[in-house]
PDB file of C-alpha atoms in Angstrom:
ATOM      1  CA  MET A   1      -0.478   0.126  -0.571  1.00  0.00           C
ATOM      2  CA  ALA A   2       2.479   2.465   1.054  1.00  0.00           C
ATOM      3  CA  GLY A   3       4.285   1.655  -2.101  1.00  0.00           C
ATOM      4  CA  ILE A   4       1.778   2.265  -4.057  1.00  0.00           C
ATOM      5  CA  ILE A   5       0.362   5.369  -3.067  1.00  0.00           C
ATOM      6  CA  GLU A   6       4.434   6.962  -2.449  1.00  0.00           C
ATOM      7  CA  SER A   7       4.905   6.506  -5.995  1.00  0.00           C
ATOM      8  CA  LEU A   8       1.401   8.100  -7.274  1.00  0.00           C
ATOM      9  CA  ARG A   9       2.451  11.009  -4.162  1.00  0.00           C
ATOM     10  CA  ASN A  10       6.043  11.208  -6.496  1.00  0.00           C
ATOM     11  CA  ASP A  11       3.848  11.468  -9.754  1.00  0.00           C
ATOM     12  CA  HIS A  12       1.954  14.539  -8.830  1.00  0.00           C
ATOM     13  CA  SER A  13       5.454  16.032  -7.800  1.00  0.00           C
ATOM     14  CA  ARG A  14       6.669  15.513 -10.877  1.00  0.00           C
ATOM     15  CA  ILE A  15       3.577  16.952 -12.781  1.00  0.00           C
ATOM     16  CA  THR A  16       3.165  19.759 -10.653  1.00  0.00           C
ATOM     17  CA  LYS A  17       6.673  20.496 -11.516  1.00  0.00           C
ATOM     18  CA  LEU A  18       5.886  20.063 -15.528  1.00  0.00           C
ATOM     19  CA  LEU A  19       2.591  22.492 -14.517  1.00  0.00           C
ATOM     20  CA  ASP A  20       5.209  25.023 -13.066  1.00  0.00           C
ATOM     21  CA  ALA A  21       7.386  24.833 -15.822  1.00  0.00           C
ATOM     22  CA  LEU A  22       3.777  25.592 -18.435  1.00  0.00           C
ATOM     23  CA  GLU A  23       2.576  27.985 -15.978  1.00  0.00           C
ATOM     24  CA  ARG A  24       6.529  30.196 -16.424  1.00  0.00           C
ATOM     25  CA  GLN A  25       5.873  29.317 -19.895  1.00  0.00           C
ATOM     26  CA  MET A  26       2.330  31.049 -20.236  1.00  0.00           C
ATOM     27  CA  THR A  27       3.445  34.329 -17.975  1.00  0.00           C
ATOM     28  CA  ALA A  28       6.572  34.401 -20.322  1.00  0.00           C
ATOM     29  CA  PHE A  29       4.260  34.438 -23.444  1.00  0.00           C
ATOM     30  CA  GLU A  30       2.117  36.928 -21.356  1.00  0.00           C
ATOM     31  CA  ASP A  31       4.675  39.338 -21.421  1.00  0.00           C
ATOM     32  CA  GLY A  32       4.442  39.157 -24.866  1.00  0.00           C
ATOM     33  CA  GLN A  33       7.280  36.155 -25.185  1.00  0.00           C
ATOM     34  CA  THR A  34       7.400  33.482 -27.599  1.00  0.00           C
ATOM     35  CA  LEU A  35       6.652  30.021 -26.598  1.00  0.00           C
ATOM     36  CA  GLU A  36       9.427  27.716 -26.301  1.00  0.00           C
ATOM     37  CA  PHE A  37       7.956  24.905 -28.209  1.00  0.00           C
ATOM     38  CA  ASP A  38      10.334  22.096 -27.406  1.00  0.00           C
ATOM     39  CA  ILE A  39       9.599  22.376 -23.519  1.00  0.00           C
ATOM     40  CA  LEU A  40       5.318  22.865 -24.522  1.00  0.00           C
ATOM     41  CA  ASP A  41       5.739  19.566 -26.647  1.00  0.00           C
ATOM     42  CA  GLY A  42       7.600  17.753 -23.746  1.00  0.00           C
ATOM     43  CA  ILE A  43       5.404  18.806 -21.292  1.00  0.00           C
ATOM     44  CA  LEU A  44       2.340  17.813 -23.656  1.00  0.00           C
ATOM     45  CA  TYR A  45       3.809  14.597 -24.931  1.00  0.00           C
ATOM     46  CA  TYR A  46       4.872  13.741 -21.110  1.00  0.00           C
ATOM     47  CA  CYS A  47       0.994  13.866 -20.280  1.00  0.00           C
ATOM     48  CA  LEU A  48      -0.281  12.324 -22.575  1.00  0.00           C
ATOM     49  CA  SER A  49       1.699   9.234 -22.775  1.00  0.00           C
ATOM     50  CA  TYR A  50       2.670   8.629 -18.701  1.00  0.00           C
ATOM     51  CA  PRO A  51      -0.723   9.566 -16.770  1.00  0.00           C
ATOM     52  CA  ASP A  52      -2.923   9.113 -19.058  1.00  0.00           C
ATOM     53  CA  LEU A  53      -1.172   5.547 -19.698  1.00  0.00           C
ATOM     54  CA  HIS A  54       0.114   4.787 -16.395  1.00  0.00           C
ATOM     55  CA  HIS A  55      -0.991   6.851 -13.522  1.00  0.00           C
ATOM     56  CA  HIS A  56      -4.616   7.515 -14.221  1.00  0.00           C
ATOM     57  CA  PRO A  57      -5.191   4.102 -15.104  1.00  0.00           C
ATOM     58  CA  LEU A  58      -3.347   2.542 -11.073  1.00  0.00           C
ATOM     59  CA  GLU A  59      -5.751   5.632  -9.725  1.00  0.00           C
ATOM     60  CA  ASP A  60      -8.905   3.749 -11.210  1.00  0.00           C
ATOM     61  CA  LEU A  61      -8.065   0.804 -10.634  1.00  0.00           C
ATOM     62  CA  ILE A  62      -7.869   2.188  -6.900  1.00  0.00           C
ATOM     63  CA  PHE A  63     -10.696   4.011  -6.931  1.00  0.00           C
ATOM     64  CA  GLY A  64     -12.953   0.492  -8.314  1.00  0.00           C
ATOM     65  CA  ARG A  65     -11.017  -1.381  -5.299  1.00  0.00           C
ATOM     66  CA  LEU A  66     -12.261   1.064  -2.877  1.00  0.00           C
ATOM     67  CA  LYS A  67     -15.604   1.730  -4.395  1.00  0.00           C
ATOM     68  CA  GLU A  68     -16.503  -1.821  -4.290  1.00  0.00           C
ATOM     69  CA  ARG A  69     -14.922  -1.682  -0.276  1.00  0.00           C
ATOM     70  CA  ASN A  70     -16.527   0.976   1.328  1.00  0.00           C
ATOM     71  CA  PRO A  71     -17.909   3.222  -1.114  1.00  0.00           C
ATOM     72  CA  GLN A  72     -18.823   5.448   1.658  1.00  0.00           C
ATOM     73  CA  ALA A  73     -15.081   6.542   2.185  1.00  0.00           C
ATOM     74  CA  LEU A  74     -15.262   8.124  -1.742  1.00  0.00           C
ATOM     75  CA  GLU A  75     -17.716  10.706  -0.505  1.00  0.00           C
ATOM     76  CA  GLY A  76     -16.665  14.197  -1.594  1.00  0.00           C
ATOM     77  CA  VAL A  77     -14.531  12.192  -3.874  1.00  0.00           C
ATOM     78  CA  PRO A  78     -15.479  12.876  -7.871  1.00  0.00           C
ATOM     79  CA  ASP A  79     -15.834   9.532 -10.188  1.00  0.00           C
ATOM     80  CA  LEU A  80     -12.460   9.490 -10.967  1.00  0.00           C
ATOM     81  CA  ARG A  81     -12.848   7.406 -13.836  1.00  0.00           C
ATOM     82  CA  LYS A  82     -14.589  10.892 -14.916  1.00  0.00           C
ATOM     83  CA  GLU A  83     -11.980  13.311 -14.267  1.00  0.00           C
ATOM     84  CA  HIS A  84      -9.435  11.221 -15.830  1.00  0.00           C
ATOM     85  CA  ALA A  85     -11.406  10.944 -19.233  1.00  0.00           C
ATOM     86  CA  VAL A  86     -12.594  14.798 -18.156  1.00  0.00           C
ATOM     87  CA  LEU A  87      -7.937  15.956 -17.756  1.00  0.00           C
ATOM     88  CA  ALA A  88      -7.387  13.696 -21.091  1.00  0.00           C
ATOM     89  CA  GLU A  89     -10.057  15.444 -23.513  1.00  0.00           C
ATOM     90  CA  LYS A  90      -8.336  18.714 -21.579  1.00  0.00           C
ATOM     91  CA  THR A  91      -4.853  17.730 -22.277  1.00  0.00           C
ATOM     92  CA  GLN A  92      -5.837  17.220 -26.113  1.00  0.00           C
ATOM     93  CA  ARG A  93      -7.611  20.904 -25.969  1.00  0.00           C
ATOM     94  CA  PHE A  94      -4.805  21.719 -24.814  1.00  0.00           C
ATOM     95  CA  ALA A  95      -1.991  20.398 -27.413  1.00  0.00           C
ATOM     96  CA  ALA A  96      -4.333  21.122 -30.167  1.00  0.00           C
ATOM     97  CA  ALA A  97      -4.054  24.680 -29.392  1.00  0.00           C
ATOM     98  CA  ILE A  98      -0.229  24.374 -29.632  1.00  0.00           C
ATOM     99  CA  GLU A  99       0.074  22.357 -32.744  1.00  0.00           C
ATOM    100  CA  SER A 100      -2.079  24.737 -34.386  1.00  0.00           C
ATOM    101  CA  VAL A 101       0.365  27.861 -33.016  1.00  0.00           C
ATOM    102  CA  GLU A 102       3.497  25.318 -34.380  1.00  0.00           C
ATOM    103  CA  GLN A 103       1.820  25.331 -37.850  1.00  0.00           C
ATOM    104  CA  ASP A 104       1.496  28.762 -38.130  1.00  0.00           C
ATOM    105  CA  ILE A 105      -2.551  28.936 -38.477  1.00  0.00           C
ATOM    106  CA  PRO A 106      -3.873  32.200 -36.499  1.00  0.00           C
ATOM    107  CA  LEU A 107      -4.938  31.550 -32.814  1.00  0.00           C
ATOM    108  CA  GLU A 108      -5.613  34.821 -30.508  1.00  0.00           C
ATOM    109  CA  ARG A 109      -2.948  34.586 -28.093  1.00  0.00           C
ATOM    110  CA  SER A 110      -5.597  35.107 -25.263  1.00  0.00           C
ATOM    111  CA  ALA A 111      -7.243  31.892 -26.776  1.00  0.00           C
ATOM    112  CA  ILE A 112      -3.707  30.206 -26.136  1.00  0.00           C
ATOM    113  CA  LYS A 113      -4.010  31.350 -22.541  1.00  0.00           C
ATOM    114  CA  ASP A 114      -7.279  30.298 -21.927  1.00  0.00           C
ATOM    115  CA  VAL A 115      -7.094  26.863 -22.758  1.00  0.00           C
ATOM    116  CA  ALA A 116      -3.566  27.121 -20.561  1.00  0.00           C
ATOM    117  CA  VAL A 117      -5.341  27.981 -18.094  1.00  0.00           C
ATOM    118  CA  GLU A 118      -8.166  25.825 -18.361  1.00  0.00           C
ATOM    119  CA  PHE A 119      -4.984  22.819 -18.068  1.00  0.00           C
ATOM    120  CA  LEU A 120      -3.718  24.062 -15.211  1.00  0.00           C
ATOM    121  CA  SER A 121      -6.385  24.912 -13.367  1.00  0.00           C
ATOM    122  CA  ALA A 122      -7.805  21.247 -13.495  1.00  0.00           C
ATOM    123  CA  TYR A 123      -4.843  19.057 -13.128  1.00  0.00           C
ATOM    124  CA  ARG A 124      -3.961  21.317 -10.220  1.00  0.00           C
ATOM    125  CA  HIS A 125      -7.529  21.132  -9.298  1.00  0.00           C
ATOM    126  CA  HIS A 126      -7.857  17.139  -9.487  1.00  0.00           C
ATOM    127  CA  ILE A 127      -3.546  16.151  -7.800  1.00  0.00           C
ATOM    128  CA  MET A 128      -5.260  18.608  -4.441  1.00  0.00           C
ATOM    129  CA  MET A 129      -8.165  16.242  -4.465  1.00  0.00           C
ATOM    130  CA  GLU A 130      -6.715  13.124  -4.377  1.00  0.00           C
ATOM    131  CA  GLU A 131      -3.990  14.387  -1.822  1.00  0.00           C
ATOM    132  CA  LYS A 132      -6.527  15.598   0.018  1.00  0.00           C
ATOM    133  CA  HIS A 133      -9.651  13.188   0.413  1.00  0.00           C
ATOM    134  CA  PHE A 134      -8.667  10.257  -2.104  1.00  0.00           C
ATOM    135  CA  PHE A 135      -5.105   8.941  -1.069  1.00  0.00           C
ATOM    136  CA  PRO A 136      -6.467   9.505   2.465  1.00  0.00           C
ATOM    137  CA  ALA A 137      -9.498   7.577   2.290  1.00  0.00           C
ATOM    138  CA  ALA A 138      -7.968   4.791  -0.047  1.00  0.00           C
ATOM    139  CA  GLN A 139      -5.290   4.140   2.763  1.00  0.00           C
ATOM    140  CA  ARG A 140      -7.560   4.281   5.761  1.00  0.00           C
ATOM    141  CA  SER A 141     -10.101   1.695   3.624  1.00  0.00           C
ATOM    142  CA  LEU A 142      -8.636  -0.592   1.420  1.00  0.00           C
ATOM    143  CA  LYS A 143      -7.011  -4.058   3.136  1.00  0.00           C
ATOM    144  CA  PRO A 144      -3.183  -5.410   2.504  1.00  0.00           C
ATOM    145  CA  GLU A 145      -5.675  -8.268   0.073  1.00  0.00           C
ATOM    146  CA  ASP A 146      -6.959  -5.206  -1.517  1.00  0.00           C
ATOM    147  CA  TRP A 147      -3.316  -4.081  -2.115  1.00  0.00           C
ATOM    148  CA  ALA A 148      -1.992  -6.771  -3.218  1.00  0.00           C
ATOM    149  CA  ALA A 149      -4.682  -7.355  -5.908  1.00  0.00           C
ATOM    150  CA  ILE A 150      -3.935  -4.018  -6.904  1.00  0.00           C
ATOM    151  CA  SER A 151      -0.417  -4.250  -7.373  1.00  0.00           C
ATOM    152  CA  ALA A 152      -1.262  -7.859  -9.577  1.00  0.00           C
ATOM    153  CA  GLN A 153      -2.509  -5.585 -11.862  1.00  0.00           C
ATOM    154  CA  LEU A 154       0.463  -3.459 -12.475  1.00  0.00           C
ATOM    155  CA  LYS A 155       2.436  -3.582 -15.331  1.00  0.00           C
ATOM    156  CA  PRO A 156       5.987  -1.493 -14.431  1.00  0.00           C
ATOM    157  CA  ILE A 157       6.535   1.335 -16.373  1.00  0.00           C
ATOM    158  CA  GLU A 158       9.381   3.835 -15.907  1.00  0.00           C
ATOM    159  CA  ASP A 159       8.684   7.185 -15.720  1.00  0.00           C
ATOM    160  CA  PRO A 160      10.293   8.297 -19.275  1.00  0.00           C
ATOM    161  CA  LEU A 161      11.108  12.335 -18.370  1.00  0.00           C
ATOM    162  CA  PHE A 162      12.237  11.563 -14.592  1.00  0.00           C
ATOM    163  CA  GLU A 163      13.431   8.069 -15.062  1.00  0.00           C
ATOM    164  CA  ARG A 164      14.412   6.627 -17.986  1.00  0.00           C
ATOM    165  CA  ARG A 165      15.154   9.826 -20.215  1.00  0.00           C
ATOM    166  CA  GLU A 166      15.548   8.187 -23.148  1.00  0.00           C
ATOM    167  CA  ASP A 167      13.220   9.744 -25.295  1.00  0.00           C
ATOM    168  CA  GLN A 168      15.070  13.789 -27.146  1.00  0.00           C
ATOM    169  CA  ARG A 169      11.432  14.680 -26.644  1.00  0.00           C
ATOM    170  CA  PHE A 170      11.866  15.162 -22.963  1.00  0.00           C
ATOM    171  CA  ALA A 171      15.467  16.859 -23.364  1.00  0.00           C
ATOM    172  CA  ALA A 172      14.417  20.653 -23.435  1.00  0.00           C
ATOM    173  CA  ILE A 173      11.519  20.189 -20.351  1.00  0.00           C
ATOM    174  CA  TYR A 174      13.881  18.444 -18.046  1.00  0.00           C
ATOM    175  CA  ASP A 175      16.751  20.698 -18.817  1.00  0.00           C
ATOM    176  CA  ASP A 176      14.331  23.227 -17.884  1.00  0.00           C
ATOM    177  CA  ILE A 177      12.951  21.732 -14.341  1.00  0.00           C
ATOM    178  CA  ILE A 178      16.875  21.364 -13.573  1.00  0.00           C
ATOM    179  CA  ALA A 179      17.600  25.171 -14.209  1.00  0.00           C
ATOM    180  CA  TRP A 180      14.533  26.344 -12.450  1.00  0.00           C
ATOM    181  CA  ASP A 181      15.155  23.495  -9.157  1.00  0.00           C
ATOM    182  CA  GLN A 182      19.023  25.251  -9.169  1.00  0.00           C
ATOM    183  CA  ALA A 183      18.059  28.327  -9.682  1.00  0.00           C
ATOM    184  CA  SER A 184      15.462  28.372  -6.724  1.00  0.00           C
ATOM    185  CA  MET A 185      17.773  26.503  -4.410  1.00  0.00           C
ATOM    186  CA  ALA A 186      20.620  29.513  -4.496  1.00  0.00           C
TER     187      ALA A 186
END
């Protein structure tokens, strides 16, 4: 149990670093600077390839098990499967807006900002809700046999940005995060 929840919390911490990087990009964009597409592409590719394909399905397994074990524990927790679908849709919308700009399709700066804010807000709210309500409910209610059943369904996967780092699509975002972390420590 501790390992699964700890892994999900680590993912949240990592995703938050990406959201922070996106926020820095959007602040610079609002100040009239151009977008750094290599950073944005890395963020979006990561969100489409890791949380949507690994992190959220794991949370969905836990949600389903918790719903069977103790549905009352989910009071105040929205249906995560639906919420994950909404996050995936917002990610797709933001990715489409960035792709349009990359292809020189005219798009108002305010439209890009709006879809970015919607994406950022939804992700931050989702993470906060899970950390505050969902994870504690799962920790309180699920039994060792539940966690064992969840673990048995997991397919091991390395985080493509923070663990494996072989995909060059993540080079710019990784460098940005490292530089920001180092500057924050100075």
